[in-house]
PDB file of C-alpha atoms and ligand atoms in Angstrom:
ATOM      1  CA  MET A   1      -8.653   0.507 -26.158  1.00 24.00           C
ATOM      2  CA  TYR A   2      -6.642   2.186 -23.463  1.00 25.00           C
ATOM      3  CA  LEU A   3      -2.733   1.409 -24.851  1.00 26.00           C
ATOM      4  CA  ASN A   4      -1.152   3.918 -26.704  1.00 27.00           C
ATOM      5  CA  ARG A   5       0.345   2.514 -30.153  1.00 26.00           C
ATOM      6  CA  ASN A   6       2.652   3.879 -32.311  1.00 28.00           C
ATOM      7  CA  TYR A   7       2.971   1.693 -34.896  1.00 23.00           C
ATOM      8  CA  ALA A   8       2.042   3.798 -37.990  1.00 29.00           C
ATOM      9  CA  ASP A   9       5.465   5.500 -39.096  1.00 30.00           C
ATOM     10  CA  THR A  10       7.700   2.513 -38.381  1.00 30.00           C
ATOM     11  CA  SER A  11       5.335   0.007 -39.986  1.00 31.00           C
ATOM     12  CA  SER A  12       4.699   2.129 -43.121  1.00 33.00           C
ATOM     13  CA  ASN A  13       8.418   2.881 -43.388  1.00 32.00           C
ATOM     14  CA  GLN A  14       8.857  -0.947 -43.035  1.00 27.00           C
ATOM     15  CA  SER A  15       6.400  -1.640 -45.939  1.00 29.00           C
ATOM     16  CA  LYS A  16       8.000   0.764 -48.016  1.00 29.00           C
ATOM     17  CA  ALA A  17      11.276  -0.787 -47.788  1.00 27.00           C
ATOM     18  CA  LEU A  18       9.708  -4.416 -48.342  1.00 24.00           C
ATOM     19  CA  ARG A  19       7.936  -3.048 -51.664  1.00 27.00           C
ATOM     20  CA  ARG A  20      11.410  -1.354 -52.694  1.00 28.00           C
ATOM     21  CA  PRO A  21      12.700  -3.469 -55.729  1.00 27.00           C
ATOM     22  CA  ALA A  22      15.656  -5.554 -55.368  1.00 33.00           C
ATOM     23  CA  ARG A  23      18.959  -4.221 -57.397  1.00 32.00           C
ATOM     24  CA  GLY A  24      21.671  -5.766 -58.930  1.00 36.00           C
ATOM     25  CA  PRO A  25      21.904  -7.999 -62.219  1.00 36.00           C
ATOM     26  CA  ALA A  26      18.958  -9.532 -63.397  1.00 37.00           C
ATOM     27  CA  ARG A  27      20.610 -12.505 -64.460  1.00 39.00           C
ATOM     28  CA  ARG A  28      20.436 -14.147 -60.983  1.00 41.00           C
ATOM     29  CA  SER A  29      19.514 -17.938 -61.023  1.00 41.00           C
ATOM     30  CA  THR A  30      15.695 -18.176 -59.787  1.00 41.00           C
ATOM     31  CA  CYS A  31      16.798 -20.397 -57.086  1.00 40.00           C
ATOM     32  CA  ALA A  32      19.373 -17.637 -55.646  1.00 41.00           C
ATOM     33  CA  MET A  33      16.503 -14.876 -56.164  1.00 39.00           C
ATOM     34  CA  LEU A  34      14.017 -17.100 -54.525  1.00 43.00           C
ATOM     35  CA  ALA A  35      16.571 -17.666 -51.505  1.00 44.00           C
ATOM     36  CA  LEU A  36      17.214 -13.900 -51.056  1.00 38.00           C
ATOM     37  CA  CYS A  37      13.630 -12.821 -51.257  1.00 37.00           C
ATOM     38  CA  LEU A  38      12.957 -15.398 -48.519  1.00 43.00           C
ATOM     39  CA  ALA A  39      15.838 -14.375 -46.328  1.00 43.00           C
ATOM     40  CA  MET A  40      14.589 -10.829 -46.554  1.00 39.00           C
ATOM     41  CA  LEU A  41      11.381 -11.503 -45.822  1.00 39.00           C
ATOM     42  CA  SER A  42      11.977 -13.632 -42.992  1.00 44.00           C
ATOM     43  CA  SER A  43      14.750 -11.037 -41.639  1.00 42.00           C
ATOM     44  CA  ALA A  44      11.949  -8.197 -42.486  1.00 41.00           C
ATOM     45  CA  CYS A  45       9.114  -9.971 -40.539  1.00 40.00           C
ATOM     46  CA  ALA A  46      11.298 -10.766 -37.570  1.00 44.00           C
ATOM     47  CA  GLN A  47      12.210  -7.328 -36.844  1.00 46.00           C
ATOM     48  CA  VAL A  48       8.726  -5.847 -37.482  1.00 45.00           C
ATOM     49  CA  PRO A  49       7.419  -6.417 -33.779  1.00 53.00           C
ATOM     50  CA  PRO A  50      10.659  -5.114 -32.033  1.00 52.00           C
ATOM     51  CA  ALA A  51      10.905  -2.186 -33.867  1.00 55.00           C
ATOM     52  CA  ALA A  52       6.965  -1.142 -33.021  1.00 63.00           C
ATOM     53  CA  GLU A  53       7.528  -2.202 -29.553  1.00 72.00           C
ATOM     54  CA  GLU A  54      10.702   0.127 -29.376  1.00 79.00           C
ATOM     55  CA  SER A  55       8.304   3.092 -30.219  1.00 87.00           C
ATOM     56  CA  TYR A  56       5.946   2.348 -27.385  1.00 96.00           C
ATOM     57  CA  LYS A  57       6.092   5.269 -24.766  1.00 96.00           C
ATOM     58  CA  PRO A  58       3.572   5.231 -22.227  1.00 97.00           C
ATOM     59  CA  THR A  59       1.421   8.544 -21.032  1.00 97.00           C
ATOM     60  CA  PRO A  60       1.284   9.440 -17.249  1.00 96.00           C
ATOM     61  CA  GLY A  61      -2.479   9.018 -16.301  1.00 96.00           C
ATOM     62  CA  GLN A  62      -3.154   6.377 -19.270  1.00 97.00           C
ATOM     63  CA  VAL A  63      -5.828   3.911 -18.140  1.00 97.00           C
ATOM     64  CA  GLY A  64      -4.979   0.538 -16.518  1.00 98.00           C
ATOM     65  CA  LYS A  65      -6.730  -2.525 -15.093  1.00 98.00           C
ATOM     66  CA  ASP A  66      -7.404  -1.131 -11.406  1.00 98.00           C
ATOM     67  CA  SER A  67      -4.967   1.841 -11.857  1.00 97.00           C
ATOM     68  CA  VAL A  68      -3.754   4.287 -13.954  1.00 97.00           C
ATOM     69  CA  TRP A  69      -0.167   4.165 -14.898  1.00 98.00           C
ATOM     70  CA  VAL A  70       1.855   6.911 -13.083  1.00 97.00           C
ATOM     71  CA  PRO A  71       5.495   6.794 -12.553  1.00 97.00           C
ATOM     72  CA  SER A  72       7.071   7.068  -9.068  1.00 96.00           C
ATOM     73  CA  PRO A  73       9.467   9.747  -9.074  1.00 94.00           C
ATOM     74  CA  PRO A  74      13.277   8.309  -9.445  1.00 94.00           C
ATOM     75  CA  ALA A  75      14.208  10.086  -6.231  1.00 94.00           C
ATOM     76  CA  VAL A  76      11.384   8.470  -4.447  1.00 96.00           C
ATOM     77  CA  VAL A  77      12.179   4.743  -6.179  1.00 97.00           C
ATOM     78  CA  GLU A  78      15.692   4.981  -4.421  1.00 97.00           C
ATOM     79  CA  HIS A  79      14.582   6.229  -1.167  1.00 96.00           C
ATOM     80  CA  MET A  80      11.788   3.552  -0.930  1.00 98.00           C
ATOM     81  CA  LEU A  81      14.440   1.144  -1.331  1.00 98.00           C
ATOM     82  CA  ASP A  82      16.699   2.747   1.236  1.00 98.00           C
ATOM     83  CA  ILE A  83      13.789   2.830   4.009  1.00 98.00           C
ATOM     84  CA  ALA A  84      13.338  -0.874   3.117  1.00 98.00           C
ATOM     85  CA  LYS A  85      16.918  -1.563   3.436  1.00 98.00           C
ATOM     86  CA  VAL A  86      16.860  -3.658   0.317  1.00 98.00           C
ATOM     87  CA  THR A  87      19.974  -5.811  -0.143  1.00 98.00           C
ATOM     88  CA  ARG A  88      21.335  -8.593  -2.311  1.00 98.00           C
ATOM     89  CA  GLU A  89      19.744 -11.070  -0.076  1.00 98.00           C
ATOM     90  CA  ASP A  90      16.116  -9.546  -0.820  1.00 98.00           C
ATOM     91  CA  PHE A  91      13.176 -10.822  -3.487  1.00 98.00           C
ATOM     92  CA  VAL A  92      11.662  -7.776  -4.051  1.00 99.00           C
ATOM     93  CA  MET A  93       8.319  -7.456  -5.756  1.00 99.00           C
ATOM     94  CA  ASP A  94       6.231  -4.607  -7.383  1.00 99.00           C
ATOM     95  CA  LEU A  95       2.614  -5.103  -7.928  1.00 98.00           C
ATOM     96  CA  GLY A  96       1.541  -3.054 -11.026  1.00 98.00           C
ATOM     97  CA  SER A  97       5.263  -2.424 -11.821  1.00 98.00           C
ATOM     98  CA  GLY A  98       4.542  -0.171 -14.628  1.00 98.00           C
ATOM     99  CA  ASP A  99       7.918   0.638 -16.797  1.00 98.00           C
ATOM    100  CA  GLY A 100       9.700  -1.568 -14.397  1.00 98.00           C
ATOM    101  CA  ARG A 101      11.704   1.471 -12.467  1.00 98.00           C
ATOM    102  CA  ASN A 102      11.074  -0.012  -8.808  1.00 98.00           C
ATOM    103  CA  VAL A 103      12.133  -3.555  -9.907  1.00 98.00           C
ATOM    104  CA  ILE A 104      15.101  -2.392 -11.907  1.00 98.00           C
ATOM    105  CA  ALA A 105      16.532  -0.425  -9.094  1.00 98.00           C
ATOM    106  CA  ALA A 106      16.081  -3.315  -6.680  1.00 98.00           C
ATOM    107  CA  GLY A 107      18.005  -5.596  -9.209  1.00 98.00           C
ATOM    108  CA  LYS A 108      20.462  -2.686  -9.539  1.00 98.00           C
ATOM    109  CA  ARG A 109      20.842  -3.070  -5.444  1.00 98.00           C
ATOM    110  CA  GLY A 110      21.706  -6.984  -6.308  1.00 98.00           C
ATOM    111  CA  ALA A 111      18.321  -8.043  -5.146  1.00 98.00           C
ATOM    112  CA  ARG A 112      16.379 -10.679  -7.076  1.00 98.00           C
ATOM    113  CA  ALA A 113      12.906  -8.770  -8.163  1.00 98.00           C
ATOM    114  CA  VAL A 114       9.844  -9.481 -10.061  1.00 98.00           C
ATOM    115  CA  GLY A 115       7.400  -7.034 -11.344  1.00 98.00           C
ATOM    116  CA  VAL A 116       3.700  -8.069 -12.033  1.00 98.00           C
ATOM    117  CA  GLU A 117       2.085  -5.842 -14.512  1.00 98.00           C
ATOM    118  CA  PHE A 118      -1.369  -6.079 -16.310  1.00 98.00           C
ATOM    119  CA  ASN A 119      -0.529  -4.063 -19.436  1.00 98.00           C
ATOM    120  CA  PRO A 120       1.400  -6.222 -21.777  1.00 98.00           C
ATOM    121  CA  ASP A 121       3.278  -3.263 -23.618  1.00 97.00           C
ATOM    122  CA  LEU A 122       4.546  -1.956 -20.020  1.00 98.00           C
ATOM    123  CA  VAL A 123       5.799  -5.664 -19.675  1.00 98.00           C
ATOM    124  CA  GLY A 124       7.196  -5.364 -22.673  1.00 97.00           C
ATOM    125  CA  LEU A 125       9.063  -2.007 -21.918  1.00 98.00           C
ATOM    126  CA  SER A 126      10.388  -3.054 -18.514  1.00 98.00           C
ATOM    127  CA  ASN A 127      11.932  -6.162 -19.868  1.00 98.00           C
ATOM    128  CA  ARG A 128      14.045  -4.044 -22.522  1.00 98.00           C
ATOM    129  CA  ASN A 129      14.848  -1.264 -19.980  1.00 98.00           C
ATOM    130  CA  ALA A 130      15.951  -4.043 -17.512  1.00 98.00           C
ATOM    131  CA  ALA A 131      18.338  -5.321 -20.144  1.00 98.00           C
ATOM    132  CA  ARG A 132      19.468  -2.068 -21.384  1.00 97.00           C
ATOM    133  CA  GLN A 133      20.365  -1.148 -17.733  1.00 98.00           C
ATOM    134  CA  GLY A 134      21.761  -4.459 -17.300  1.00 98.00           C
ATOM    135  CA  VAL A 135      20.024  -6.104 -14.818  1.00 98.00           C
ATOM    136  CA  ALA A 136      17.750  -8.638 -16.760  1.00 98.00           C
ATOM    137  CA  ASP A 137      19.366 -11.547 -14.993  1.00 98.00           C
ATOM    138  CA  ARG A 138      18.057 -10.146 -11.751  1.00 98.00           C
ATOM    139  CA  ALA A 139      14.833  -7.960 -12.602  1.00 98.00           C
ATOM    140  CA  SER A 140      12.226  -9.790 -14.558  1.00 98.00           C
ATOM    141  CA  PHE A 141       8.249  -8.851 -15.238  1.00 98.00           C
ATOM    142  CA  VAL A 142       5.278 -10.917 -15.413  1.00 98.00           C
ATOM    143  CA  GLN A 143       1.921 -10.124 -17.492  1.00 98.00           C
ATOM    144  CA  GLY A 144      -0.802 -10.917 -15.124  1.00 98.00           C
ATOM    145  CA  ASP A 145      -2.989  -9.822 -12.476  1.00 98.00           C
ATOM    146  CA  MET A 146      -1.463  -8.642  -9.098  1.00 98.00           C
ATOM    147  CA  PHE A 147      -4.495  -9.757  -7.118  1.00 98.00           C
ATOM    148  CA  ALA A 148      -3.553 -13.526  -8.364  1.00 98.00           C
ATOM    149  CA  ALA A 149      -0.150 -12.971  -7.840  1.00 98.00           C
ATOM    150  CA  ASP A 150       1.867 -15.016  -5.606  1.00 98.00           C
ATOM    151  CA  ILE A 151       3.965 -12.908  -3.052  1.00 98.00           C
ATOM    152  CA  SER A 152       4.509 -15.351  -0.474  1.00 98.00           C
ATOM    153  CA  GLN A 153       8.005 -15.795  -1.511  1.00 98.00           C
ATOM    154  CA  ALA A 154       8.844 -12.059  -1.368  1.00 98.00           C
ATOM    155  CA  THR A 155      10.813 -10.085   1.272  1.00 98.00           C
ATOM    156  CA  VAL A 156      10.013  -6.741   0.135  1.00 99.00           C
ATOM    157  CA  LEU A 157       7.169  -5.156  -1.682  1.00 99.00           C
ATOM    158  CA  ALA A 158       7.893  -1.748  -3.325  1.00 98.00           C
ATOM    159  CA  LEU A 159       4.474  -0.296  -4.776  1.00 98.00           C
ATOM    160  CA  PHE A 160       2.811   2.591  -6.048  1.00 98.00           C
ATOM    161  CA  LEU A 161      -1.100   1.857  -5.817  1.00 98.00           C
ATOM    162  CA  LEU A 162      -4.383   3.141  -5.078  1.00 98.00           C
ATOM    163  CA  THR A 163      -6.197   2.748  -1.792  1.00 97.00           C
ATOM    164  CA  ASP A 164      -8.499   0.275  -2.971  1.00 98.00           C
ATOM    165  CA  ASN A 165      -6.236  -1.754  -4.456  1.00 98.00           C
ATOM    166  CA  LEU A 166      -3.963  -1.740  -1.094  1.00 98.00           C
ATOM    167  CA  ARG A 167      -7.170  -2.530   0.863  1.00 98.00           C
ATOM    168  CA  ARG A 168      -7.947  -5.681  -1.611  1.00 98.00           C
ATOM    169  CA  LEU A 169      -4.409  -6.670  -1.309  1.00 98.00           C
ATOM    170  CA  THR A 170      -4.165  -6.242   2.843  1.00 98.00           C
ATOM    171  CA  PRO A 171      -4.971  -9.977   3.489  1.00 98.00           C
ATOM    172  CA  LYS A 172      -2.266 -11.043   1.282  1.00 98.00           C
ATOM    173  CA  PHE A 173      -0.063  -8.855   2.816  1.00 98.00           C
ATOM    174  CA  LEU A 174      -0.715 -10.282   6.359  1.00 98.00           C
ATOM    175  CA  ASP A 175      -0.097 -13.867   5.021  1.00 98.00           C
ATOM    176  CA  MET A 176       3.357 -12.796   4.016  1.00 98.00           C
ATOM    177  CA  LYS A 177       6.235 -14.096   6.346  1.00 98.00           C
ATOM    178  CA  PRO A 178       6.638 -12.008   9.400  1.00 98.00           C
ATOM    179  CA  GLY A 179       9.255  -9.580   9.213  1.00 98.00           C
ATOM    180  CA  SER A 180       8.808  -8.945   5.287  1.00 98.00           C
ATOM    181  CA  ARG A 181       8.934  -5.206   4.456  1.00 98.00           C
ATOM    182  CA  ILE A 182       6.215  -3.293   2.514  1.00 99.00           C
ATOM    183  CA  VAL A 183       6.908   0.122   1.175  1.00 98.00           C
ATOM    184  CA  VAL A 184       4.765   2.392  -0.645  1.00 98.00           C
ATOM    185  CA  ASN A 185       4.579   5.443  -2.377  1.00 97.00           C
ATOM    186  CA  TYR A 186       1.755   8.051  -1.599  1.00 96.00           C
ATOM    187  CA  PHE A 187      -1.500   6.339  -0.740  1.00 97.00           C
ATOM    188  CA  GLY A 188      -1.346   4.240   2.402  1.00 98.00           C
ATOM    189  CA  ILE A 189      -2.864   0.761   3.765  1.00 98.00           C
ATOM    190  CA  ASP A 190      -6.109   1.340   5.002  1.00 97.00           C
ATOM    191  CA  GLY A 191      -6.051   1.154   9.155  1.00 97.00           C
ATOM    192  CA  TRP A 192      -2.482   0.407   9.200  1.00 98.00           C
ATOM    193  CA  ARG A 193      -0.399   2.759  10.942  1.00 97.00           C
ATOM    194  CA  PRO A 194       2.941   2.813   9.037  1.00 98.00           C
ATOM    195  CA  ASP A 195       6.116   1.830  11.131  1.00 97.00           C
ATOM    196  CA  PHE A 196       7.753   4.690   9.633  1.00 98.00           C
ATOM    197  CA  GLU A 197       6.656   7.522   7.076  1.00 97.00           C
ATOM    198  CA  GLU A 198       8.528  10.295   5.369  1.00 97.00           C
ATOM    199  CA  GLU A 199       7.595  13.059   3.055  1.00 95.00           C
ATOM    200  CA  MET A 200      10.240  13.943   0.482  1.00 94.00           C
ATOM    201  CA  LYS A 201      10.809  17.693  -0.060  1.00 88.00           C
ATOM    202  CA  ALA A 202      13.930  17.744  -2.026  1.00 81.00           C
ATOM    203  CA  ASP A 203      14.551  16.188  -5.444  1.00 78.00           C
ATOM    204  CA  CYS A 204      10.725  15.317  -6.027  1.00 84.00           C
ATOM    205  CA  GLU A 205       7.683  16.509  -7.557  1.00 77.00           C
ATOM    206  CA  PRO A 206       4.146  14.806  -6.830  1.00 87.00           C
ATOM    207  CA  TRP A 207       3.557  11.701  -5.237  1.00 92.00           C
ATOM    208  CA  CYS A 208       6.520  12.110  -3.003  1.00 93.00           C
ATOM    209  CA  VAL A 209       5.430  10.285   0.206  1.00 96.00           C
ATOM    210  CA  ILE A 210       6.932   7.268   1.582  1.00 98.00           C
ATOM    211  CA  LYS A 211       5.267   4.766   3.843  1.00 98.00           C
ATOM    212  CA  PHE A 212       7.069   1.831   5.362  1.00 98.00           C
ATOM    213  CA  TYR A 213       5.299  -1.214   6.794  1.00 98.00           C
ATOM    214  CA  ILE A 214       6.603  -4.466   8.725  1.00 98.00           C
ATOM    215  CA  VAL A 215       4.637  -7.521   8.356  1.00 98.00           C
ATOM    216  CA  PRO A 216       3.692  -8.415  11.754  1.00 98.00           C
ATOM    217  CA  ALA A 217       3.158 -11.920  13.142  1.00 98.00           C
ATOM    218  CA  LYS A 218      -0.149 -13.061  14.107  1.00 98.00           C
ATOM    219  CA  VAL A 219      -0.643 -13.365  17.453  1.00 98.00           C
ATOM    220  CA  ALA A 220      -4.580 -12.888  18.132  1.00 98.00           C
ATOM    221  CA  GLY A 221      -5.898 -15.689  20.472  1.00 98.00           C
ATOM    222  CA  LYS A 222      -5.554 -17.151  23.706  1.00 98.00           C
ATOM    223  CA  TRP A 223      -1.923 -18.368  25.039  1.00 98.00           C
ATOM    224  CA  ARG A 224      -1.088 -20.367  27.875  1.00 98.00           C
ATOM    225  CA  LEU A 225       1.687 -17.874  29.796  1.00 97.00           C
ATOM    226  CA  ALA A 226       3.042 -19.413  33.192  1.00 94.00           C
ATOM    227  CA  ASP A 227      -0.006 -19.959  35.412  1.00 94.00           C
ATOM    228  CA  GLY A 228      -2.466 -17.811  33.534  1.00 97.00           C
ATOM    229  CA  VAL A 229      -4.369 -17.360  30.060  1.00 98.00           C
ATOM    230  CA  LEU A 230      -3.114 -14.425  28.011  1.00 98.00           C
ATOM    231  CA  GLU A 231      -5.721 -13.512  25.358  1.00 98.00           C
ATOM    232  CA  LEU A 232      -4.501 -11.235  22.505  1.00 98.00           C
ATOM    233  CA  GLU A 233      -6.153  -8.942  20.023  1.00 98.00           C
ATOM    234  CA  GLN A 234      -4.441  -7.681  17.285  1.00 98.00           C
ATOM    235  CA  ARG A 235      -4.933  -4.768  14.480  1.00 98.00           C
ATOM    236  CA  PHE A 236      -1.880  -5.259  12.407  1.00 98.00           C
ATOM    237  CA  GLN A 237       1.214  -4.281  14.636  1.00 98.00           C
ATOM    238  CA  GLU A 238      -0.719  -2.895  17.407  1.00 98.00           C
ATOM    239  CA  VAL A 239      -1.639  -5.579  20.103  1.00 98.00           C
ATOM    240  CA  PHE A 240      -4.496  -5.330  23.226  1.00 97.00           C
ATOM    241  CA  GLY A 241      -5.576  -7.937  25.713  1.00 98.00           C
ATOM    242  CA  GLY A 242      -5.203  -9.165  29.072  1.00 98.00           C
ATOM    243  CA  TYR A 243      -3.702 -11.678  31.426  1.00 98.00           C
ATOM    244  CA  THR A 244      -6.118 -13.612  33.621  1.00 98.00           C
ATOM    245  CA  VAL A 245      -4.767 -15.732  36.457  1.00 97.00           C
ATOM    246  CA  ASN A 246      -7.264 -17.067  39.142  1.00 96.00           C
ATOM    247  CA  GLY A 247     -10.123 -15.282  37.461  1.00 97.00           C
ATOM    248  CA  VAL A 248      -8.416 -12.069  37.822  1.00 97.00           C
ATOM    249  CA  LYS A 249      -7.787 -10.122  34.679  1.00 98.00           C
ATOM    250  CA  THR A 250      -4.984  -7.492  34.248  1.00 97.00           C
ATOM    251  CA  ASP A 251      -4.918  -5.265  31.043  1.00 98.00           C
ATOM    252  CA  ILE A 252      -1.836  -5.854  29.099  1.00 98.00           C
ATOM    253  CA  THR A 253       0.330  -2.357  28.474  1.00 98.00           C
ATOM    254  CA  ASN A 254       2.928  -1.166  25.919  1.00 96.00           C
ATOM    255  CA  ALA A 255       2.108  -4.068  23.513  1.00 98.00           C
ATOM    256  CA  ARG A 256       3.162  -4.256  20.062  1.00 97.00           C
ATOM    257  CA  MET A 257       4.805  -6.389  17.275  1.00 98.00           C
ATOM    258  CA  ASP A 258       7.800  -5.647  15.167  1.00 98.00           C
ATOM    259  CA  GLY A 259       7.650  -8.706  12.581  1.00 98.00           C
ATOM    260  CA  GLU A 260       8.098 -11.545  14.425  1.00 98.00           C
ATOM    261  CA  ARG A 261       9.140  -9.800  17.920  1.00 98.00           C
ATOM    262  CA  ILE A 262       6.290  -9.208  20.326  1.00 98.00           C
ATOM    263  CA  ARG A 263       6.765  -7.017  23.303  1.00 98.00           C
ATOM    264  CA  PHE A 264       3.938  -6.169  26.124  1.00 98.00           C
ATOM    265  CA  GLY A 265       3.807  -5.563  29.803  1.00 98.00           C
ATOM    266  CA  ILE A 266       1.921  -7.120  32.573  1.00 97.00           C
ATOM    267  CA  GLY A 267       1.731  -5.191  35.870  1.00 94.00           C
ATOM    268  CA  GLY A 268       5.383  -3.968  36.350  1.00 93.00           C
ATOM    269  CA  VAL A 269       6.853  -6.826  34.458  1.00 97.00           C
ATOM    270  CA  GLN A 270       8.225  -6.339  30.744  1.00 97.00           C
ATOM    271  CA  TYR A 271       7.927  -9.175  28.295  1.00 98.00           C
ATOM    272  CA  ALA A 272       9.852  -9.347  25.093  1.00 98.00           C
ATOM    273  CA  GLY A 273      10.246 -11.980  22.745  1.00 98.00           C
ATOM    274  CA  ARG A 274       9.577 -13.858  19.507  1.00 98.00           C
ATOM    275  CA  VAL A 275       6.791 -15.396  18.079  1.00 98.00           C
ATOM    276  CA  LEU A 276       7.034 -18.771  16.451  1.00 96.00           C
ATOM    277  CA  GLY A 277       3.786 -19.877  15.060  1.00 95.00           C
ATOM    278  CA  ASN A 278       2.087 -21.133  18.036  1.00 97.00           C
ATOM    279  CA  ARG A 279       4.787 -20.606  20.290  1.00 98.00           C
ATOM    280  CA  MET A 280       6.341 -17.804  22.025  1.00 98.00           C
ATOM    281  CA  GLN A 281       9.430 -17.343  23.990  1.00 98.00           C
ATOM    282  CA  GLY A 282      11.826 -14.391  25.328  1.00 98.00           C
ATOM    283  CA  GLU A 283      13.103 -12.876  28.152  1.00 98.00           C
ATOM    284  CA  ARG A 284      11.209 -10.795  31.280  1.00 97.00           C
ATOM    285  CA  SER A 285      12.499  -7.563  33.045  1.00 97.00           C
ATOM    286  CA  GLY A 286      11.319  -5.029  35.310  1.00 95.00           C
ATOM    287  CA  GLY A 287       9.688  -6.339  38.501  1.00 88.00           C
ATOM    288  CA  ALA A 288      10.761  -9.978  37.426  1.00 91.00           C
ATOM    289  CA  SER A 289      13.574 -11.366  35.370  1.00 94.00           C
ATOM    290  CA  GLY A 290      14.371 -14.693  33.368  1.00 96.00           C
ATOM    291  CA  ALA A 291      13.008 -16.703  30.395  1.00 97.00           C
ATOM    292  CA  TRP A 292       9.338 -16.945  29.558  1.00 98.00           C
ATOM    293  CA  THR A 293       7.396 -18.968  27.000  1.00 98.00           C
ATOM    294  CA  ALA A 294       3.762 -19.227  25.654  1.00 98.00           C
ATOM    295  CA  GLN A 295       1.862 -21.447  24.046  1.00 98.00           C
ATOM    296  CA  ARG A 296      -1.460 -21.261  21.687  1.00 96.00           C
TER     297      ARG A 296
HETATM  298  C1  SAM B 301       0.349   4.100 -10.161  1.00 81.31           C
HETATM  299  S1  SAM B 301       1.008   3.169 -11.485  1.00 81.31           S
HETATM  300  C2  SAM B 301       2.721   2.376 -10.549  1.00 81.31           C
HETATM  301  C3  SAM B 301       3.892   2.043 -11.474  1.00 81.31           C
HETATM  302  C4  SAM B 301       5.258   1.611 -10.418  1.00 81.31           C
HETATM  303  N1  SAM B 301       4.919   0.691  -9.767  1.00 81.31           N
HETATM  304  C5  SAM B 301       5.858   2.898 -10.147  1.00 81.31           C
HETATM  305  O1  SAM B 301       5.923   3.013  -8.861  1.00 81.31           O
HETATM  306  O2  SAM B 301       6.145   3.842 -10.747  1.00 81.31           O
HETATM  307  C6  SAM B 301       0.296   1.530 -11.246  1.00 81.31           C
HETATM  308  C7  SAM B 301       0.348   0.485 -12.360  1.00 81.31           C
HETATM  309  O3  SAM B 301      -0.596  -0.668 -11.859  1.00 81.31           O
HETATM  310  C8  SAM B 301      -0.872  -1.506 -13.194  1.00 81.31           C
HETATM  311  N2  SAM B 301      -2.186  -2.219 -12.933  1.00 81.31           N
HETATM  312  C9  SAM B 301      -3.252  -1.631 -12.525  1.00 81.31           C
HETATM  313  N3  SAM B 301      -4.084  -2.722 -12.412  1.00 81.31           N
HETATM  314  C10 SAM B 301      -3.340  -3.675 -12.283  1.00 81.31           C
HETATM  315  C11 SAM B 301      -3.658  -5.211 -12.402  1.00 81.31           C
HETATM  316  N4  SAM B 301      -4.809  -5.712 -11.607  1.00 81.31           N
HETATM  317  N5  SAM B 301      -2.717  -5.896 -12.098  1.00 81.31           N
HETATM  318  C12 SAM B 301      -1.453  -5.678 -12.345  1.00 81.31           C
HETATM  319  N6  SAM B 301      -1.257  -4.359 -12.879  1.00 81.31           N
HETATM  320  C13 SAM B 301      -2.097  -3.186 -12.667  1.00 81.31           C
HETATM  321  C14 SAM B 301      -1.108  -0.267 -14.086  1.00 81.31           C
HETATM  322  O4  SAM B 301      -0.904  -0.634 -15.240  1.00 81.31           O
HETATM  323  C15 SAM B 301      -0.062   0.469 -13.628  1.00 81.31           C
HETATM  324  O5  SAM B 301       1.333   0.381 -14.507  1.00 81.31           O
END
């Protein structure tokens, strides 16, 4: 059993209270006594679980399903949301949400936020924390496996997970809407160079490196561009490839994605534009100017 439970004191006190003999005149009618007993019993029963839950305190390092629970330091939580520029327009998710701190902090910024956490005691604690901090209407928690969670509607993920967990989640990350932001504490996403990274030195104890990623549009494949074929390979936001006209191939240069935005160079001409599914369009600069479009 990996969960810390601390039922002993409270439940035994409550048991004692239940065993305490009722005071008062012995001449109450049987019906009244019965009604009183039933009322006491039902109120006592209703109070046992919350009182037991209230005493639940997770221990840093306690075992979880695919990761232990270690909380992100408060300064990191806030700075992660700063870096991801979370606003009330966002839908923020935390996978493995622990005691709910990332989700609650996002809710305090006006965002709608959901945490997915496997440990039901942590889910209960998170819900109580959200209620205490006045954001229960915006910050909610689901007990479940993060690998099965639907993250397709999230605009921001705020995470603190192991590299293995992040690796397993990467295909789901790449299926998010282009431009979605992923901000992680400490462990990074294998093979994906962060778009921004910062180590916090002040107000921070261990686990204080923040990495920020922007989900790129998927552009790998062959595109018809002007009189030629643009063939692109992609590794996260990095793009490589060539442009072939009449059998002559020119490598593209300075190619990069920023969400749905793409830029690359062919010869001396710079292309900047947006990817809209199987269509790209934008403006050229440098050796040529004007609009360009490409079709996959
Ligand atoms: C390192 S803690 C991070 C907690 C929180 N996100 C934070 O930043 O403070 C990782 C959390 O993931 C949870 N967890 C582990 N495996 C999980 C799974 N498969 N599905 C959902 N939660 C999981 C653990 O219970 C733990 O609370």
